[in-house]
mmCIF file of C-alpha atoms in Angstrom:
data_model
loop_
_atom_site.group_PDB
_atom_site.id
_atom_site.type_symbol
_atom_site.label_atom_id
_atom_site.label_comp_id
_atom_site.label_asym_id
_atom_site.label_seq_id
_atom_site.Cartn_x
_atom_site.Cartn_y
_atom_site.Cartn_z
ATOM 1 C CA MET A 165 177.191 148.758 135.505
ATOM 2 C CA ALA A 166 174.769 145.906 134.880
ATOM 3 C CA ARG A 167 175.263 143.752 131.834
ATOM 4 C CA PRO A 168 172.641 144.491 129.160
ATOM 5 C CA PRO A 169 170.204 141.653 128.492
ATOM 6 C CA SER A 170 171.100 139.332 125.658
ATOM 7 C CA PRO A 171 168.823 139.465 122.600
ATOM 8 C CA ILE A 172 168.465 135.713 122.905
ATOM 9 C CA ASP A 173 166.075 136.135 125.840
ATOM 10 C CA GLN A 174 163.280 137.560 123.707
ATOM 11 C CA TYR A 175 163.286 134.356 121.659
ATOM 12 C CA ARG A 176 162.957 132.074 124.649
ATOM 13 C CA ASP A 177 159.714 130.436 123.443
ATOM 14 C CA TYR A 178 161.187 129.779 120.002
ATOM 15 C CA ILE A 179 164.392 128.291 121.418
ATOM 16 C CA THR A 180 162.419 126.186 123.893
ATOM 17 C CA PHE A 181 160.264 124.821 121.086
ATOM 18 C CA LEU A 182 163.305 123.859 119.013
ATOM 19 C CA TYR A 183 165.103 122.319 121.968
ATOM 20 C CA LEU A 184 162.147 120.224 123.140
ATOM 21 C CA ASN A 185 161.686 118.941 119.598
ATOM 22 C CA GLY A 186 165.198 117.530 119.524
ATOM 23 C CA ALA A 187 167.146 120.353 117.878
ATOM 24 C CA SER A 188 170.820 120.476 118.845
ATOM 25 C CA ARG A 189 172.475 123.639 120.098
ATOM 26 C CA SER A 190 174.267 124.039 116.779
ATOM 27 C CA LYS A 191 170.983 123.803 114.918
ATOM 28 C CA ILE A 192 169.370 126.334 117.269
ATOM 29 C CA ARG A 193 172.250 128.752 116.661
ATOM 30 C CA HIS A 194 171.927 128.272 112.909
ATOM 31 C CA LYS A 195 168.183 128.956 112.947
ATOM 32 C CA LEU A 196 168.616 132.072 115.103
ATOM 33 C CA ARG A 197 171.205 133.428 112.693
ATOM 34 C CA LYS A 198 169.220 132.555 109.572
ATOM 35 C CA ARG A 199 165.729 133.550 110.688
ATOM 36 C CA HIS A 200 166.288 136.292 113.252
ATOM 37 C CA HIS A 201 169.814 137.487 112.324
ATOM 38 C CA ILE A 202 171.128 136.916 115.841
ATOM 39 C CA ALA A 203 174.692 135.718 116.369
ATOM 40 C CA VAL A 204 175.231 133.837 119.636
ATOM 41 C CA ASP A 205 177.769 131.251 120.684
ATOM 42 C CA LEU A 206 176.982 127.752 121.846
ATOM 43 C CA SER A 207 177.926 128.439 125.456
ATOM 44 C CA THR A 208 175.309 131.201 125.671
ATOM 45 C CA ILE A 209 172.632 128.867 124.381
ATOM 46 C CA SER A 210 173.702 126.180 126.856
ATOM 47 C CA ARG A 211 173.574 128.621 129.781
ATOM 48 C CA ARG A 212 170.124 129.835 128.804
ATOM 49 C CA ILE A 213 168.801 126.289 128.476
ATOM 50 C CA ALA A 214 170.132 125.481 131.945
ATOM 51 C CA SER A 215 168.770 128.684 133.511
ATOM 52 C CA TRP A 216 165.335 128.135 131.969
ATOM 53 C CA GLY A 217 165.138 124.724 133.631
ATOM 54 C CA LEU A 218 164.676 122.739 130.441
ATOM 55 C CA PRO A 219 165.166 118.965 130.751
ATOM 56 C CA ARG A 220 168.234 117.320 129.342
ATOM 57 C CA GLN A 221 167.845 115.970 125.846
ATOM 58 C CA GLN A 222 167.792 112.220 125.532
ATOM 59 C CA SER A 223 171.048 111.163 123.960
ATOM 60 C CA ARG A 224 169.994 107.601 123.127
ATOM 61 C CA THR A 225 166.818 106.420 121.459
ATOM 62 C CA ILE A 226 164.890 103.900 123.538
ATOM 63 C CA GLU A 227 163.536 101.173 121.277
ATOM 64 C CA THR A 228 159.959 100.111 121.975
ATOM 65 C CA PRO A 229 157.525 97.950 119.976
ATOM 66 C CA GLU A 230 155.346 101.022 119.433
ATOM 67 C CA LEU A 231 158.261 103.018 118.008
ATOM 68 C CA VAL A 232 159.327 100.168 115.718
ATOM 69 C CA GLU A 233 155.765 99.856 114.431
ATOM 70 C CA ALA A 234 155.573 103.616 113.804
ATOM 71 C CA ILE A 235 158.832 103.508 111.811
ATOM 72 C CA ARG A 236 157.669 100.501 109.808
ATOM 73 C CA ASP A 237 154.372 102.221 109.062
ATOM 74 C CA LEU A 238 155.975 105.440 107.816
ATOM 75 C CA ILE A 239 158.617 103.711 105.698
ATOM 76 C CA PHE A 240 156.543 100.859 104.284
ATOM 77 C CA ARG A 241 152.990 102.154 104.166
ATOM 78 C CA VAL A 242 153.519 105.859 103.510
ATOM 79 C CA GLY A 243 156.878 105.527 101.735
ATOM 80 C CA LEU A 244 158.753 108.360 103.452
ATOM 81 C CA THR A 245 162.486 108.841 103.231
ATOM 82 C CA GLU A 246 164.612 108.411 106.328
ATOM 83 C CA LYS A 247 164.861 112.184 106.802
ATOM 84 C CA GLN A 248 161.102 112.606 106.430
ATOM 85 C CA THR A 249 160.459 109.707 108.797
ATOM 86 C CA LEU A 250 162.675 111.254 111.465
ATOM 87 C CA SER A 251 160.956 114.631 111.093
ATOM 88 C CA VAL A 252 157.466 113.136 111.405
ATOM 89 C CA LEU A 253 158.390 111.034 114.440
ATOM 90 C CA GLN A 254 159.915 114.018 116.231
ATOM 91 C CA ARG A 255 156.861 116.164 115.504
ATOM 92 C CA GLN A 256 154.688 113.388 116.925
ATOM 93 C CA GLY A 257 156.691 113.523 120.143
ATOM 94 C CA TRP A 258 158.833 110.406 119.802
ATOM 95 C CA PRO A 259 162.232 110.826 121.546
ATOM 96 C CA ILE A 260 164.295 109.628 118.606
ATOM 97 C CA THR A 261 167.525 110.754 116.985
ATOM 98 C CA LYS A 262 168.909 110.237 113.500
ATOM 99 C CA ARG A 263 171.386 107.679 114.795
ATOM 100 C CA GLY A 264 168.640 105.905 116.734
ATOM 101 C CA LEU A 265 166.415 105.671 113.669
ATOM 102 C CA LYS A 266 169.232 104.159 111.636
ATOM 103 C CA ARG A 267 170.058 101.694 114.410
ATOM 104 C CA ILE A 268 166.453 100.492 114.583
ATOM 105 C CA ARG A 269 166.085 100.324 110.816
ATOM 106 C CA LEU A 270 169.301 98.338 110.248
ATOM 107 C CA HIS A 271 168.829 95.852 113.088
ATOM 108 C CA PRO A 272 169.631 92.287 111.901
ATOM 109 C CA ASP A 273 166.169 91.072 112.952
ATOM 110 C CA ARG A 274 164.512 93.834 110.946
ATOM 111 C CA ARG A 275 165.601 93.209 107.371
ATOM 112 C CA TRP A 276 162.122 94.169 106.186
ATOM 113 C CA VAL A 277 162.759 97.836 106.983
ATOM 114 C CA ARG A 278 163.888 99.233 103.658
ATOM 115 C CA ARG A 279 164.199 102.910 102.993
ATOM 116 C CA ILE A 280 163.756 105.224 100.035
ATOM 117 C CA ASN A 281 166.636 107.662 100.072
ATOM 118 C CA SER A 282 165.204 110.408 97.865
ATOM 119 C CA ASP A 283 162.146 111.550 95.965
ATOM 120 C CA GLU A 284 163.885 110.548 92.733
ATOM 121 C CA GLU A 285 164.321 106.983 93.977
ATOM 122 C CA ARG A 286 160.690 106.907 95.086
ATOM 123 C CA LEU A 287 159.512 108.095 91.660
ATOM 124 C CA ALA A 288 161.720 105.540 89.895
ATOM 125 C CA LEU A 289 160.303 102.747 92.068
ATOM 126 C CA LEU A 290 156.718 103.769 91.297
ATOM 127 C CA GLU A 291 157.452 103.974 87.563
ATOM 128 C CA LYS A 292 159.011 100.510 87.582
ATOM 129 C CA THR A 293 156.067 99.150 89.553
ATOM 130 C CA GLU A 294 153.601 100.642 87.091
ATOM 131 C CA GLN A 295 155.505 99.092 84.184
ATOM 132 C CA VAL A 296 155.491 95.660 85.846
ATOM 133 C CA ILE A 297 151.744 95.841 86.542
ATOM 134 C CA VAL A 298 151.008 96.888 82.952
ATOM 135 C CA GLU A 299 153.062 93.988 81.579
ATOM 136 C CA MET A 300 151.338 91.525 83.900
ATOM 137 C CA ALA A 301 147.902 92.878 82.980
ATOM 138 C CA GLN A 302 148.694 92.373 79.295
ATOM 139 C CA ARG A 303 149.498 88.718 79.902
ATOM 140 C CA SER A 304 146.636 87.974 82.279
ATOM 141 C CA ASN A 305 143.685 89.640 83.985
ATOM 142 C CA ALA A 306 144.463 87.909 87.261
ATOM 143 C CA ILE A 307 146.337 90.853 88.761
ATOM 144 C CA ALA A 308 143.228 93.030 88.463
ATOM 145 C CA GLY A 309 141.570 90.826 91.061
ATOM 146 C CA TYR A 310 144.403 90.776 93.588
ATOM 147 C CA GLY A 311 143.161 93.792 95.527
ATOM 148 C CA ARG A 312 144.699 95.240 98.682
ATOM 149 C CA ARG A 313 145.412 91.936 100.390
ATOM 150 C CA PHE A 314 147.475 90.168 97.722
ATOM 151 C CA LEU A 315 148.951 92.835 95.441
ATOM 152 C CA GLN A 316 151.671 94.200 97.715
ATOM 153 C CA PRO A 317 152.901 90.785 98.990
ATOM 154 C CA TYR A 318 152.919 89.476 95.413
ATOM 155 C CA LEU A 319 155.096 92.335 94.156
ATOM 156 C CA ARG A 320 157.495 91.841 97.058
ATOM 157 C CA GLN A 321 157.839 88.081 96.763
ATOM 158 C CA GLN A 322 157.647 87.600 93.003
ATOM 159 C CA GLN A 323 159.014 90.861 91.612
ATOM 160 C CA GLN A 324 161.237 92.076 94.505
ATOM 161 C CA LEU A 325 159.491 95.451 94.438
ATOM 162 C CA TRP A 326 159.245 96.924 97.926
ATOM 163 C CA VAL A 327 156.779 99.631 97.030
ATOM 164 C CA PRO A 328 154.928 101.491 99.832
ATOM 165 C CA ARG A 329 151.335 100.465 100.330
ATOM 166 C CA ASP A 330 149.499 103.782 99.968
ATOM 167 C CA PRO A 331 151.105 104.863 96.648
ATOM 168 C CA LEU A 332 150.632 101.323 95.318
ATOM 169 C CA PHE A 333 146.918 101.312 96.079
ATOM 170 C CA GLU A 334 146.479 104.772 94.563
ATOM 171 C CA MET A 335 148.106 103.435 91.404
ATOM 172 C CA TYR A 336 145.855 100.363 91.503
ATOM 173 C CA LYS A 337 142.710 102.518 91.751
ATOM 174 C CA ILE A 338 143.766 104.522 88.698
ATOM 175 C CA MET A 339 144.689 101.479 86.605
ATOM 176 C CA PHE A 340 141.731 99.278 87.585
ATOM 177 C CA PRO A 341 138.810 101.592 88.465
ATOM 178 C CA ASN A 342 136.130 99.051 87.503
ATOM 179 C CA GLU A 343 137.537 96.376 89.798
ATOM 180 C CA VAL A 344 137.782 98.843 92.688
ATOM 181 C CA GLU A 345 134.175 99.959 92.223
ATOM 182 C CA MET A 346 133.003 96.353 92.023
ATOM 183 C CA ARG A 347 134.782 95.529 95.268
ATOM 184 C CA LYS A 348 133.169 98.539 96.937
ATOM 185 C CA ARG A 349 129.720 97.389 95.860
ATOM 186 C CA MET A 350 130.418 93.903 97.163
ATOM 187 C CA MET A 351 131.508 95.264 100.534
ATOM 188 C CA ARG A 352 128.403 97.403 100.996
ATOM 189 C CA ARG A 353 125.954 95.385 103.035
ATOM 190 C CA LYS A 354 122.451 96.581 103.696
ATOM 191 C CA LYS A 355 121.108 95.788 107.107
ATOM 192 C CA GLY A 356 118.069 93.571 106.926
ATOM 193 C CA GLN A 357 114.802 94.800 108.386
ATOM 194 C CA PHE A 358 111.697 93.060 109.619
ATOM 195 C CA LEU A 359 108.654 94.332 111.501
ATOM 196 C CA VAL A 360 106.657 92.538 114.185
ATOM 197 C CA PRO A 361 103.262 93.708 115.451
ATOM 198 C CA GLY A 362 103.946 93.164 119.151
ATOM 199 C CA PRO A 363 105.535 91.121 121.947
ATOM 200 C CA ASN A 364 105.747 87.334 121.696
ATOM 201 C CA TYR A 365 104.980 87.423 117.977
ATOM 202 C CA GLN A 366 108.475 86.274 117.014
ATOM 203 C CA TRP A 367 111.312 84.842 119.060
ATOM 204 C CA CYS A 368 114.864 84.695 117.740
ATOM 205 C CA ILE A 369 116.939 81.721 118.870
ATOM 206 C CA ASP A 370 120.678 81.393 118.386
ATOM 207 C CA GLY A 371 123.664 79.559 119.788
ATOM 208 C CA HIS A 372 127.211 80.474 120.769
ATOM 209 C CA ASP A 373 129.707 77.752 119.825
ATOM 210 C CA LYS A 374 133.025 79.358 120.752
ATOM 211 C CA LEU A 375 133.146 77.429 124.041
ATOM 212 C CA LYS A 376 131.930 74.188 122.498
ATOM 213 C CA ALA A 377 135.447 72.737 122.482
ATOM 214 C CA TYR A 378 135.511 72.996 126.295
ATOM 215 C CA GLY A 379 132.428 70.839 126.736
ATOM 216 C CA PHE A 380 129.475 73.214 126.957
ATOM 217 C CA GLU A 381 127.407 75.437 124.702
ATOM 218 C CA ILE A 382 125.308 78.572 125.079
ATOM 219 C CA TYR A 383 121.824 79.035 123.638
ATOM 220 C CA ALA A 384 119.336 81.851 124.104
ATOM 221 C CA ALA A 385 116.021 83.197 122.827
ATOM 222 C CA ILE A 386 115.122 86.877 122.538
ATOM 223 C CA ASP A 387 111.808 88.521 121.804
ATOM 224 C CA ALA A 388 112.094 90.371 118.477
ATOM 225 C CA TYR A 389 109.767 93.191 119.548
ATOM 226 C CA SER A 390 110.802 94.002 123.118
ATOM 227 C CA ARG A 391 114.403 92.673 122.939
ATOM 228 C CA ASN A 392 113.802 90.850 126.207
ATOM 229 C CA ILE A 393 115.698 87.611 126.760
ATOM 230 C CA ILE A 394 113.091 84.871 127.068
ATOM 231 C CA TRP A 395 115.446 82.114 128.158
ATOM 232 C CA PHE A 396 119.035 81.014 127.903
ATOM 233 C CA TYR A 397 120.851 77.751 128.466
ATOM 234 C CA VAL A 398 124.486 77.052 129.314
ATOM 235 C CA GLY A 399 125.579 73.449 129.564
ATOM 236 C CA HIS A 400 126.062 70.181 127.694
ATOM 237 C CA SER A 401 124.002 69.383 124.648
ATOM 238 C CA ALA A 402 123.568 66.215 122.649
ATOM 239 C CA THR A 403 126.247 67.312 120.175
ATOM 240 C CA THR A 404 128.881 68.385 122.693
ATOM 241 C CA ALA A 405 131.955 66.167 122.636
ATOM 242 C CA LEU A 406 133.318 65.493 126.119
#
């Protein structure tokens, strides 16, 4: 008498999805029991994975500059916890394990990678940062003009506050809305316009000095109406130092 098919087979797509996203066999068994009320042993799951031709899971995380940058971005800029960082990286398709993430994060050459262990710690850090900014603003208006480029490095170097970038800037926009709006207005640049009646009415002449240090310069003239290049010159000029 033939053996009846195992109920695990009807959840092949679900198991495949979990497996390819880095879930261990124990975790797959737990999810099957919790979500679908199916009790299977680990050997059955292993046999099915082998029979379905699924690739072997990578047991060791391969460190690459792109992966390190992705971890740094999630921890420092977004402010995710280690567990959240691992989940996001795995969903993005990075072949990384919990042990591999910790190894990369705690590398001696990577002391800048600091983690937030819980939402409570993250909230406490943001509250402390807000308090420090308020106290500094009461003493001086200088911090209101720091902006995106100087605020985060200042808090790290002077106050030892390793606050993630995105939450910090959201806090800054709430505390200093006038300064943010002023910076936006300063960054908006309107493109200049001019009208010419026809060809050869106005020529625009400009030079390119990036190669000047090597002994030659580039100059050109363009017709403002037709955009045709009238002439160009590449060579030594009277100001070129040889």
